[in-house]
mmCIF file of C-alpha atoms and ligand atoms in Angstrom:
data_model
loop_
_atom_site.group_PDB
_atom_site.id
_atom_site.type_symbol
_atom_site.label_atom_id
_atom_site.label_comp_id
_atom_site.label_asym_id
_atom_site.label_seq_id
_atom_site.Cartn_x
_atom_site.Cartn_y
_atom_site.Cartn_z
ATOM 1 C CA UNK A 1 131.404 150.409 138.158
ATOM 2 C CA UNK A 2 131.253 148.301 135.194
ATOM 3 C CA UNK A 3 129.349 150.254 131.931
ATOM 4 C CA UNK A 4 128.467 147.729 129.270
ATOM 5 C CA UNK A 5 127.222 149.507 125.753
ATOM 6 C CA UNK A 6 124.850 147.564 123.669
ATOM 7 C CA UNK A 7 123.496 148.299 120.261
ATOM 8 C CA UNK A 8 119.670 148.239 120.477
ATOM 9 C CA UNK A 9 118.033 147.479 116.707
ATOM 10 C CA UNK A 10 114.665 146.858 117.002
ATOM 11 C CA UNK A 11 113.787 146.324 113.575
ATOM 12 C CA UNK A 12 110.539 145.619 112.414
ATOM 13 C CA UNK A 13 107.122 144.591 113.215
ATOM 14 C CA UNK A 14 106.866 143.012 116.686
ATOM 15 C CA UNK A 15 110.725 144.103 117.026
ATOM 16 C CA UNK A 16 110.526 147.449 118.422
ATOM 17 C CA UNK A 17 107.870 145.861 121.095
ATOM 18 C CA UNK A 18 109.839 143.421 122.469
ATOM 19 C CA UNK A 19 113.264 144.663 122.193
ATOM 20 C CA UNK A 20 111.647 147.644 124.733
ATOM 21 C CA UNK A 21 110.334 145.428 126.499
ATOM 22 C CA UNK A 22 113.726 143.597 127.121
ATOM 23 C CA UNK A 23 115.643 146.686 127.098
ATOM 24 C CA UNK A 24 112.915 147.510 130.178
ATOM 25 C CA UNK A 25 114.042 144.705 132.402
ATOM 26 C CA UNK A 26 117.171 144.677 131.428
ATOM 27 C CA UNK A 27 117.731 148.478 132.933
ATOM 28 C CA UNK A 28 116.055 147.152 136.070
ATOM 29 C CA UNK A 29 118.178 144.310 136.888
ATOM 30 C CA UNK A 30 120.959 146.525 136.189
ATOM 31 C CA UNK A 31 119.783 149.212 138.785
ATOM 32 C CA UNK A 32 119.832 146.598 142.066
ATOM 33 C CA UNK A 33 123.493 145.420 140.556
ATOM 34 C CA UNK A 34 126.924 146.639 140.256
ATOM 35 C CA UNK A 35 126.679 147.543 136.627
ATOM 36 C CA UNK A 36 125.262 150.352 134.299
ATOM 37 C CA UNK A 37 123.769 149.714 131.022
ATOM 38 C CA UNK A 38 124.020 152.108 127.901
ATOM 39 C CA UNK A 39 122.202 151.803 124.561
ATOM 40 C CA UNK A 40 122.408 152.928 121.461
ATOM 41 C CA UNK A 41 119.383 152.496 119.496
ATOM 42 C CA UNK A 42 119.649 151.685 115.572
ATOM 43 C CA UNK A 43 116.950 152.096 113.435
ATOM 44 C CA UNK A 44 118.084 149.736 110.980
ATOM 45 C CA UNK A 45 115.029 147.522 109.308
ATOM 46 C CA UNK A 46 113.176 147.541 106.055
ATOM 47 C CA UNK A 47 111.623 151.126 106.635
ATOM 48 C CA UNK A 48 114.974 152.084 106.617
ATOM 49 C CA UNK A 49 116.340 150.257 103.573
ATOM 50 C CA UNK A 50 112.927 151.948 102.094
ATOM 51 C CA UNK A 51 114.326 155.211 103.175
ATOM 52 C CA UNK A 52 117.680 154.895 102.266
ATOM 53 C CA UNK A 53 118.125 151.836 99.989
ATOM 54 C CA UNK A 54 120.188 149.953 102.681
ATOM 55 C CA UNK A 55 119.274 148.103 105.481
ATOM 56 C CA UNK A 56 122.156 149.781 107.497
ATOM 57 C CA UNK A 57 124.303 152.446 106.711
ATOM 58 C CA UNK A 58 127.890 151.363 104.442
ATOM 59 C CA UNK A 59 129.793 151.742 107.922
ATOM 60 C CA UNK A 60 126.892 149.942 109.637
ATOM 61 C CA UNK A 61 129.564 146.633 111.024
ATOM 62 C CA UNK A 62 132.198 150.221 112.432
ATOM 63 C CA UNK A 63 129.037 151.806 114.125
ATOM 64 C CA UNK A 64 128.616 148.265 116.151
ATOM 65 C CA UNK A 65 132.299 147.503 116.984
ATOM 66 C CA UNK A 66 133.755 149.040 120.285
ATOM 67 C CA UNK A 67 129.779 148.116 121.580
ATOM 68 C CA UNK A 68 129.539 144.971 123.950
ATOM 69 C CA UNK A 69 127.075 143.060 122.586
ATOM 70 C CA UNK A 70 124.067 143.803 120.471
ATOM 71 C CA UNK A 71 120.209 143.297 121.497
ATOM 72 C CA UNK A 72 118.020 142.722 118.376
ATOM 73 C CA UNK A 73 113.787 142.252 118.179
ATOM 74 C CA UNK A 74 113.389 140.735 114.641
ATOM 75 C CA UNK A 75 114.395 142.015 110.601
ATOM 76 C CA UNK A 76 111.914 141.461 107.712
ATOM 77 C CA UNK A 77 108.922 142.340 106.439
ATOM 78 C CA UNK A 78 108.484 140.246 103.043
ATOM 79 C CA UNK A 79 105.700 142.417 101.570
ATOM 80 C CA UNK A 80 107.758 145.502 101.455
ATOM 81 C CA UNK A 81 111.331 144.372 101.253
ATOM 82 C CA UNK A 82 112.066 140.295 99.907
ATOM 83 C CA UNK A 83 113.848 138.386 102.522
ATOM 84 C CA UNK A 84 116.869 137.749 100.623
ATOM 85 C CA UNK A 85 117.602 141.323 100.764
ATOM 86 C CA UNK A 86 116.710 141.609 104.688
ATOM 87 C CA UNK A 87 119.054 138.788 105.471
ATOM 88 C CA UNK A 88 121.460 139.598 103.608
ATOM 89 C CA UNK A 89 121.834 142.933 104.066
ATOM 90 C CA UNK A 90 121.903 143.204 108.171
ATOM 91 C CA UNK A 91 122.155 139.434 109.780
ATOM 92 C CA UNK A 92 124.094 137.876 107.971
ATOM 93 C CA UNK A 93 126.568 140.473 107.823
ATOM 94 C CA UNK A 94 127.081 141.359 111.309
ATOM 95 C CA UNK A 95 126.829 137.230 111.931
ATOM 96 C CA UNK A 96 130.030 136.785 109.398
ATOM 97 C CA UNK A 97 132.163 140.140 110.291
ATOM 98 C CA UNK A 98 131.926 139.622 114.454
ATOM 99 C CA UNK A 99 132.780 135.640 113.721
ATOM 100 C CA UNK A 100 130.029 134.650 115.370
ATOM 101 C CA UNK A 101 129.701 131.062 114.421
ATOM 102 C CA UNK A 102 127.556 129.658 117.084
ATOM 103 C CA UNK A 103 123.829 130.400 117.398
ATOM 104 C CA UNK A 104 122.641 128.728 120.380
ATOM 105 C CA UNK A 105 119.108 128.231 121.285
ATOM 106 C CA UNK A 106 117.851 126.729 124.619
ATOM 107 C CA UNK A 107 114.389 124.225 124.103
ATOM 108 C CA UNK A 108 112.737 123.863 127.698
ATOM 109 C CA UNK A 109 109.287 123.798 128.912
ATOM 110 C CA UNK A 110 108.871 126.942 131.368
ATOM 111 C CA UNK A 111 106.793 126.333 134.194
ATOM 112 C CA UNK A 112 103.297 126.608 133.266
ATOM 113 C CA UNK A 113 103.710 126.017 129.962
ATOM 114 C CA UNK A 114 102.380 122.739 128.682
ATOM 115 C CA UNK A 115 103.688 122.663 124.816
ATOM 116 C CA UNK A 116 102.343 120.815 122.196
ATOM 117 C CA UNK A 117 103.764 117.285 123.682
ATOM 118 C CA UNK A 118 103.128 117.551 127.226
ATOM 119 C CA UNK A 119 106.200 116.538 128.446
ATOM 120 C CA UNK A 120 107.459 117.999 131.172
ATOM 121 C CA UNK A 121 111.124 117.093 130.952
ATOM 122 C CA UNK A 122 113.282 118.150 128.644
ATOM 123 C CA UNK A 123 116.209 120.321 128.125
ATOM 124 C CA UNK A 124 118.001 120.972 125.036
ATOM 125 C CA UNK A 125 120.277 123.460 124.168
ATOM 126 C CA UNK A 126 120.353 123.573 120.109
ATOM 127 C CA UNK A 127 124.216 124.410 118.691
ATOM 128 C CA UNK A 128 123.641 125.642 114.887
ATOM 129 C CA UNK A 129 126.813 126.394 112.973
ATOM 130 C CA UNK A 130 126.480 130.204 112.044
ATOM 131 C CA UNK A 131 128.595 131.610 109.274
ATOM 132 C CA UNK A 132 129.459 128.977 106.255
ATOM 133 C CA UNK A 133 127.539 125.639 105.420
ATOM 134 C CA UNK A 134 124.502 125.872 103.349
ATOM 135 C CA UNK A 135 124.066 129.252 104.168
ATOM 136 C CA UNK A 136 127.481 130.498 102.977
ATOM 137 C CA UNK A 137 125.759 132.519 100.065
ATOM 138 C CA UNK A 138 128.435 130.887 97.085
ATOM 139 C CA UNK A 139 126.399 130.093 94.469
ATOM 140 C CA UNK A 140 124.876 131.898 91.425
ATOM 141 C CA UNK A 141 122.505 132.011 88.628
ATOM 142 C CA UNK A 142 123.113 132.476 84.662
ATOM 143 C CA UNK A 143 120.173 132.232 81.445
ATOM 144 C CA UNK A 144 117.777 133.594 84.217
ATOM 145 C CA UNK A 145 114.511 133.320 82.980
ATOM 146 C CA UNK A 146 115.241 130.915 79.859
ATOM 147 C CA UNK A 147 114.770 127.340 80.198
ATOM 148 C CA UNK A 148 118.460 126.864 80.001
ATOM 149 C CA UNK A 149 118.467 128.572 83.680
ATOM 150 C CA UNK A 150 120.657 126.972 85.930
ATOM 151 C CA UNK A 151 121.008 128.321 89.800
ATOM 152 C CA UNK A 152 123.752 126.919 92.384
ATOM 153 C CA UNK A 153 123.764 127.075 95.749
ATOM 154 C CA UNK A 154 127.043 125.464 97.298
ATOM 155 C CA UNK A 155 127.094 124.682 101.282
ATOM 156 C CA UNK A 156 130.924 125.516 102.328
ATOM 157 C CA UNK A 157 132.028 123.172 104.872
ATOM 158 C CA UNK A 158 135.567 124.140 105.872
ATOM 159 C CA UNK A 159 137.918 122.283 108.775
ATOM 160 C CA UNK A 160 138.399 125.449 110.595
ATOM 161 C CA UNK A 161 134.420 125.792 110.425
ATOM 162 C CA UNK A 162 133.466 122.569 111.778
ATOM 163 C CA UNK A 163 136.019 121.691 113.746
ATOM 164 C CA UNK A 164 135.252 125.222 116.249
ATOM 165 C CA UNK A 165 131.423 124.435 116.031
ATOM 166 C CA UNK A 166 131.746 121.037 117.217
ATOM 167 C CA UNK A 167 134.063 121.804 119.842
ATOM 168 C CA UNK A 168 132.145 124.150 121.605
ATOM 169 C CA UNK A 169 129.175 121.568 121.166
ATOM 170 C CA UNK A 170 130.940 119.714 123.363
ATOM 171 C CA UNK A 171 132.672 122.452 125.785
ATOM 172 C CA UNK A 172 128.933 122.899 126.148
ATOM 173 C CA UNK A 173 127.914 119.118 126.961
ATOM 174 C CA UNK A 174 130.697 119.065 129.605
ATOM 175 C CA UNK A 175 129.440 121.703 131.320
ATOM 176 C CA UNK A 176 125.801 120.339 131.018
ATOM 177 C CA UNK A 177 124.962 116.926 131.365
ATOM 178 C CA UNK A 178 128.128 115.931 128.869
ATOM 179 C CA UNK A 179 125.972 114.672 126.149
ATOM 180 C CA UNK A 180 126.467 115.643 122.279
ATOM 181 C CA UNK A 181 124.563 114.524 119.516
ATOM 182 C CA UNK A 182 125.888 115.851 115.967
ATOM 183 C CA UNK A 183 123.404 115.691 113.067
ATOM 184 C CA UNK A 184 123.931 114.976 109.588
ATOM 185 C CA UNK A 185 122.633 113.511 106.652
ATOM 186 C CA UNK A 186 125.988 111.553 105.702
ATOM 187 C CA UNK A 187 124.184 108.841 104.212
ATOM 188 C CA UNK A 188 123.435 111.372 101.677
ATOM 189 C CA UNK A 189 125.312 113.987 100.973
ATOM 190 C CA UNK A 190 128.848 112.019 101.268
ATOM 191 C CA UNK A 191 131.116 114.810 100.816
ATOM 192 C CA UNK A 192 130.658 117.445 103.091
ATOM 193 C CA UNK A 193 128.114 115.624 106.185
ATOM 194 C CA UNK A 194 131.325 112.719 106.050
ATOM 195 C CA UNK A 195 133.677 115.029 106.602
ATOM 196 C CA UNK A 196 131.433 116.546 109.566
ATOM 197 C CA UNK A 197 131.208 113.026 110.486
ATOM 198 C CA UNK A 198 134.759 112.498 110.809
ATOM 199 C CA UNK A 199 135.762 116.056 112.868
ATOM 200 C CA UNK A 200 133.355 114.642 115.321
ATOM 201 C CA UNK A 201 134.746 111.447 115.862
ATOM 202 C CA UNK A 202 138.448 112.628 115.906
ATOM 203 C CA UNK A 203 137.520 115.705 118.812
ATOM 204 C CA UNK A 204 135.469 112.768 120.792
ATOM 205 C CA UNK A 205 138.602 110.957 121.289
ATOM 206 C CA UNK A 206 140.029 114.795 123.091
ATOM 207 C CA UNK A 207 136.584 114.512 124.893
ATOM 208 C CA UNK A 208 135.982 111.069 126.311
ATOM 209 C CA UNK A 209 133.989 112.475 129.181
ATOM 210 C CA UNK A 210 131.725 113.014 126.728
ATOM 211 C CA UNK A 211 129.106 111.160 125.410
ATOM 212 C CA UNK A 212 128.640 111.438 121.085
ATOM 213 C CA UNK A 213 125.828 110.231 119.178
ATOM 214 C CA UNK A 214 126.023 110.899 115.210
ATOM 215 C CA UNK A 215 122.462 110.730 114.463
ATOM 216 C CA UNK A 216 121.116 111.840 110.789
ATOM 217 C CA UNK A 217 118.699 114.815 110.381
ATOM 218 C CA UNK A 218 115.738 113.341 109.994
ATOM 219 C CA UNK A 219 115.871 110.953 113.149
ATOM 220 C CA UNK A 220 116.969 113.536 115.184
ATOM 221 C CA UNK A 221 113.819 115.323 114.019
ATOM 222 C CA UNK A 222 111.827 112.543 115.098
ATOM 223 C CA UNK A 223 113.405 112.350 118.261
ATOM 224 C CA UNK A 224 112.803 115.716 119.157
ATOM 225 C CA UNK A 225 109.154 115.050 119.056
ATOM 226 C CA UNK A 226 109.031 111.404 120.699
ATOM 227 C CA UNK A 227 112.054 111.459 122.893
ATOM 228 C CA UNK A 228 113.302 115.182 123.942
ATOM 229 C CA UNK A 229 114.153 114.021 126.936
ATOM 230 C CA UNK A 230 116.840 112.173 125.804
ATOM 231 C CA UNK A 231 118.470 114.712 124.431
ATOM 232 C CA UNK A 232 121.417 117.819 125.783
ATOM 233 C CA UNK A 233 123.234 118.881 123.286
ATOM 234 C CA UNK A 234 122.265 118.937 119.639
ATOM 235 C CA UNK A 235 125.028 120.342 117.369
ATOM 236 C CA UNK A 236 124.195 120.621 113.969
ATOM 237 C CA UNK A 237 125.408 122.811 110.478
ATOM 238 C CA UNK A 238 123.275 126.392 109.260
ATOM 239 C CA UNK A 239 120.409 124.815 107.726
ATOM 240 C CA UNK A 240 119.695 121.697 109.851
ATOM 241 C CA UNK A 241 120.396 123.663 113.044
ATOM 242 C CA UNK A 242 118.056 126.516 111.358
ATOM 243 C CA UNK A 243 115.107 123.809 111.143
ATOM 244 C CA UNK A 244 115.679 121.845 114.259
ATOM 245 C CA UNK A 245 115.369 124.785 116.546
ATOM 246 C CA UNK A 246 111.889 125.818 114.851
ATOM 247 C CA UNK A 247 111.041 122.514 115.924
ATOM 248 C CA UNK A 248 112.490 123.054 119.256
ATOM 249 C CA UNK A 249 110.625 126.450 119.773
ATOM 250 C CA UNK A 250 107.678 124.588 118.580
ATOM 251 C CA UNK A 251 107.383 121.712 121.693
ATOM 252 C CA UNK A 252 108.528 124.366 124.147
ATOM 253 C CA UNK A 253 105.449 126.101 123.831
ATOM 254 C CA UNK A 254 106.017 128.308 120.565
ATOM 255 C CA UNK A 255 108.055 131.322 119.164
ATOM 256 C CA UNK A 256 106.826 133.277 122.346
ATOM 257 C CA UNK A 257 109.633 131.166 124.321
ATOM 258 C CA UNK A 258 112.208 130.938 122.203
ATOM 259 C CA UNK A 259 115.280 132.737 122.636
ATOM 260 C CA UNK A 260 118.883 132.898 120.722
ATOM 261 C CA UNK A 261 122.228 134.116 121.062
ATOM 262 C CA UNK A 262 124.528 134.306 117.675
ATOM 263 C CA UNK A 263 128.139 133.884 119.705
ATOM 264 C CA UNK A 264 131.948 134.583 119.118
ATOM 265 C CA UNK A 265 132.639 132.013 121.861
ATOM 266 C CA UNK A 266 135.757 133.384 121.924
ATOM 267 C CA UNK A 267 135.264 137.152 122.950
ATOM 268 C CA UNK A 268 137.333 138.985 120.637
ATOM 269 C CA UNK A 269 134.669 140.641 118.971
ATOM 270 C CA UNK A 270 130.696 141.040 120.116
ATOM 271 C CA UNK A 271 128.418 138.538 119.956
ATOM 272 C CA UNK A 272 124.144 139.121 119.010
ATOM 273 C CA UNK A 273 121.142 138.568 121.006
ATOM 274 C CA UNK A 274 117.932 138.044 120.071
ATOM 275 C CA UNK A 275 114.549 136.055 120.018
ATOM 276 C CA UNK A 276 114.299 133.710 117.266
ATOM 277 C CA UNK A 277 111.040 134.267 115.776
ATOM 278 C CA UNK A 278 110.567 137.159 113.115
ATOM 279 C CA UNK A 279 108.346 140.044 112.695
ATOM 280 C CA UNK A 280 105.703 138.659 112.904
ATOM 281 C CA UNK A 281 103.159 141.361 110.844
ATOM 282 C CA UNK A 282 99.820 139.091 111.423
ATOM 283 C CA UNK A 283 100.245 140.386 115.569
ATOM 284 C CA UNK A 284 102.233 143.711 114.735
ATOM 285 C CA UNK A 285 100.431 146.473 116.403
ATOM 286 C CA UNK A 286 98.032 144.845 117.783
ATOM 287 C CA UNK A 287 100.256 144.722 121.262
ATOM 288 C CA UNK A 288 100.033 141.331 121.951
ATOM 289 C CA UNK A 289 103.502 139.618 121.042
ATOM 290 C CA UNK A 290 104.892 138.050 123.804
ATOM 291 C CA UNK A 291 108.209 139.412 125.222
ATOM 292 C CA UNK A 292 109.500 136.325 127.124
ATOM 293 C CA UNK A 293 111.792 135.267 124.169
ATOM 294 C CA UNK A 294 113.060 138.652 123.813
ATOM 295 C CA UNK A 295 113.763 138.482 127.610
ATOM 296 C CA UNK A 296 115.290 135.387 127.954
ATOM 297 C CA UNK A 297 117.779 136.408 125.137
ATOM 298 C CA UNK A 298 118.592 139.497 127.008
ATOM 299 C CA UNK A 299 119.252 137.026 130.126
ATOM 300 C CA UNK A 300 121.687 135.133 127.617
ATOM 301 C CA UNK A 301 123.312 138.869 126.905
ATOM 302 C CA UNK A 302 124.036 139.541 130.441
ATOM 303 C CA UNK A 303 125.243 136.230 131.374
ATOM 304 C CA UNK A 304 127.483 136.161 128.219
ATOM 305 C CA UNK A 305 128.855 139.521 129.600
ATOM 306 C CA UNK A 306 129.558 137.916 132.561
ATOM 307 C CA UNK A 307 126.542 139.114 134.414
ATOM 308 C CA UNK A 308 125.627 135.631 136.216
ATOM 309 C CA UNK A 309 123.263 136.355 139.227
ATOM 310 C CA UNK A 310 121.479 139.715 136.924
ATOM 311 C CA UNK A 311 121.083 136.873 133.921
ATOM 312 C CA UNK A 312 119.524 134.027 136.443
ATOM 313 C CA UNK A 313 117.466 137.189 138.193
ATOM 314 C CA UNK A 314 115.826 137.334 134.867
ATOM 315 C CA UNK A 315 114.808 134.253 134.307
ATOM 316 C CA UNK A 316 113.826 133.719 137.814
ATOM 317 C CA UNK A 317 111.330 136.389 137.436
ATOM 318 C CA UNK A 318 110.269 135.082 133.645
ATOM 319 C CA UNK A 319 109.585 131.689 135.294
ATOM 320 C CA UNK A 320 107.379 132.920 138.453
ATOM 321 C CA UNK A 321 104.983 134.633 135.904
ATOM 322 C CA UNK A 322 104.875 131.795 133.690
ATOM 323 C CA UNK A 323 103.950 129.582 136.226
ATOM 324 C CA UNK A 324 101.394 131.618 137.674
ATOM 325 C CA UNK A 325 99.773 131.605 133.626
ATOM 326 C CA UNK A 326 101.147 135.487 133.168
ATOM 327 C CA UNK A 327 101.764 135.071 128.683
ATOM 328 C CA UNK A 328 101.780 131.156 128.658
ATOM 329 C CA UNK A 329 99.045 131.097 126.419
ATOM 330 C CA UNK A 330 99.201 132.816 122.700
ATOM 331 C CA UNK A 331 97.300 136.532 122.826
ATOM 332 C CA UNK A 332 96.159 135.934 126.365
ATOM 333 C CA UNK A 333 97.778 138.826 127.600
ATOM 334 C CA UNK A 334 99.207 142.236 126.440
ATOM 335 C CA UNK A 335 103.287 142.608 125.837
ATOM 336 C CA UNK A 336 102.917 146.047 128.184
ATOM 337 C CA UNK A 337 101.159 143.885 131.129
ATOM 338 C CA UNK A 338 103.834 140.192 130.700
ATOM 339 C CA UNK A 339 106.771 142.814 130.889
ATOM 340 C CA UNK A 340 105.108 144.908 133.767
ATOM 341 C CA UNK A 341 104.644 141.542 135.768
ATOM 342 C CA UNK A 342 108.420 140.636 135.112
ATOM 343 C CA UNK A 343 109.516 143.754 136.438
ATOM 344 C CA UNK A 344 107.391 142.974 139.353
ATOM 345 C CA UNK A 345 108.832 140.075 140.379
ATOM 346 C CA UNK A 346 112.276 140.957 139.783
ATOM 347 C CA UNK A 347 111.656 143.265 142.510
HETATM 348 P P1 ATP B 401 110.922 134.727 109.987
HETATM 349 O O1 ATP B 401 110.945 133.945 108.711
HETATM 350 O O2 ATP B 401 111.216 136.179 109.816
HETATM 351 O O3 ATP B 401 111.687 134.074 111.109
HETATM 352 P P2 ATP B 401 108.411 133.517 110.465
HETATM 353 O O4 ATP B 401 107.816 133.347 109.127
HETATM 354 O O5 ATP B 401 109.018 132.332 111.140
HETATM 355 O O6 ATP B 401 109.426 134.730 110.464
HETATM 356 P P3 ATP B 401 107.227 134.869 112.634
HETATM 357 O O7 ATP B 401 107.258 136.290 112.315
HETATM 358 O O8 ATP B 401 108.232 134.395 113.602
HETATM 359 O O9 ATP B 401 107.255 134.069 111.303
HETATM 360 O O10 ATP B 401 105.775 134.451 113.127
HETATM 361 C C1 ATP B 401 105.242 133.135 112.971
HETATM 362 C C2 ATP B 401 103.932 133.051 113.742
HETATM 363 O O11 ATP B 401 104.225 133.058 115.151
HETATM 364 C C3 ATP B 401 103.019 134.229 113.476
HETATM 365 O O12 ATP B 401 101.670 133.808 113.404
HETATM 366 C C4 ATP B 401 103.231 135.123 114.659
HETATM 367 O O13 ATP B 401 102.107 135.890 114.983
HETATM 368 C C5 ATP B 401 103.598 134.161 115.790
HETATM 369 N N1 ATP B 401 104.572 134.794 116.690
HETATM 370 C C6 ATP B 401 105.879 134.999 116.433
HETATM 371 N N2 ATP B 401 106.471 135.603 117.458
HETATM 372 C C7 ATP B 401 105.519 135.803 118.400
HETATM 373 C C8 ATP B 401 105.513 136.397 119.699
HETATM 374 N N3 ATP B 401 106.621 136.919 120.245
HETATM 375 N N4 ATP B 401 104.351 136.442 120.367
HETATM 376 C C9 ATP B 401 103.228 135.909 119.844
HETATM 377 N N5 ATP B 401 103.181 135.327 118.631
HETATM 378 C C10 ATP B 401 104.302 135.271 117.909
#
């Protein structure tokens, strides 16, 4: 029988809630299937950097390889360690060392959940380029704290980069509804959104059973609102994909529902799961938080792993609670009593 190993890191705040409360379901869709699950559970987060100075130990990216995949709740908690050192010092190191360059984040309205738009129909699956782009950390700062100061921040768009982000935006349309829409803002920033503009155009002609649309951020932004249903795939670089997909959690219904997976589509190291809202320390320890996203990323775990029927199990049961009103509306109902109703009706 298969044995998959996953690295549990709760992190802060709401983390620890919801990653148990994943970690829960995930165990019991394991025990009426033909696979075991192990974890190992990391208490990397900013206690720990408190602690120890680090948010993970030197050897932290050894400790996770040889694992099969890694289930995280949420990193950060700005009024005792600054985000830049939160980021920086677990996600976006264990995004960068396992290559995993696609984040993908699936925008639909669960069944009883009306969202701020009350549409009914729409289903997007969000692409954001994961490792380089804006977010690629080359930059610096000199005369800090002079009025000479000068600080840089350059976005890294390489060929390699693009061209593998796109592509598996559209591996992804084909084996959806074979729509792609790549976002830019190439009327702007010439150099690096042209050259995006241009990868996309040469892997369409590889992909003519697919249809591309090039649209620029800020339409596609608008679209999201006034025309989701219009829309399949979205591929788009770090920082636009990183804002989209807030918008996307936002008309399906809030951070509550929004899940992620950080990818290596290509399997040759392990890829991250985990919701994509943060830590939220208005709601920590009050017991409220609402485990669905954390769920539904564990769903995307197991069906990355291979685990098809125990992934759809999942959100089968996540979407007969929601549409009998069990966490579809914000504090309504404890984490403890949303995860003990998914167990339920996975059973
Ligand atoms: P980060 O920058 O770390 O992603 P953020 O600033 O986007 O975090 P969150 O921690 O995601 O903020 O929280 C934003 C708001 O959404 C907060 O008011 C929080 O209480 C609420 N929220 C986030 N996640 C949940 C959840 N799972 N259940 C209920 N409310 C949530």
């Amino acid at each position: 029988m298969k044995t998959y190993s996953i690295a549990l890191i709760p992190g802060d705040g709401i983390g620890p809630a919801v990653t148990e409360a994943a970690w829960q379901v995930v165990e019991a869709v394991a025990r009426g299937a033909d696979f075991t699950v192990h974890a190992t559970r990391l208490p990397w987060s900013c206690d720990h950097y408190l602690e120890t100075g680090a948010m993970m130990p030197e050897d932290g990216v050894e400790i996770l390889r040889g694992r099969d995949a890694i289930l995280l709740g949420a990193v950060g908690w700005p009024r005792k360690v600054p985000d830049s050192i939160s980021l920086h010092g677990l996600l976006l190191p264990i995004r960068k060392a396992f290559r995993q360059y696609a984040n993908i984040r699936p925008h639909r309205l669960l069944p009883g959940v009306e969202g701020p738009l009350r549409k009914s129909e729409f289903d997007i699956l969000c692409v954001r380029e994961n490792t380089e782009g804006e977010y690629s950390g080359a930059g610096g700062r000199v005369h800090q704290g002079t009025e000479d100061e000068v600080a840089v921040e350059t976005a890294i768009f390489t060929r390699k980069g693009v061209e593998r982000i796109l592509r598996f935006g559209f591996e992804q349309a084909r084996r959806r509804r074979g729509k792609l829409a790549s976002v830019t803002k190439s009327n702007a920033q010439r150099h690096s959104m042209v050259f995006w503009d241009e990868v996309t155009h040469e892997l369409a002609r590889e992909y003519s059973d697919v249809e591309v649309t090039s649209y620029h951020i800020d339409a596609m932004a608008a679209r999201m609102v006034m025309a989701p249903e219009t829309l399949d795939v979205v591929v788009a670089s770090n920082l636009f994909g990183d804002v989209l997909t807030d918008l996307g959690a936002a008309i399906q219904g809030g951070l509550g529902f929004a899940a992620s997976a950080n990818l290596n589509p290509d399997r040759s190291t392990l890829s991250m799961f985990e919701p994509v809202h943060g830590s939220a320390p208005d709601i920590a320890h009050l017991g409220i938080a609402n485990p669905i996203a954390a769920i539904w990323s564990a769903s995307m775990m197991l069906d990355h792993l291979g685990e098809t029927d125990a992934a759809a199990r999942i959100m089968q049961a996540i979407e007969a609670i929601t549409a009998r009103g069990m966490g579809t509306v914000p504090g309504e109902h404890k984490t403890d009593d949303i995860t003990r109703a998914v167990l339920t009706a996975l059973h």
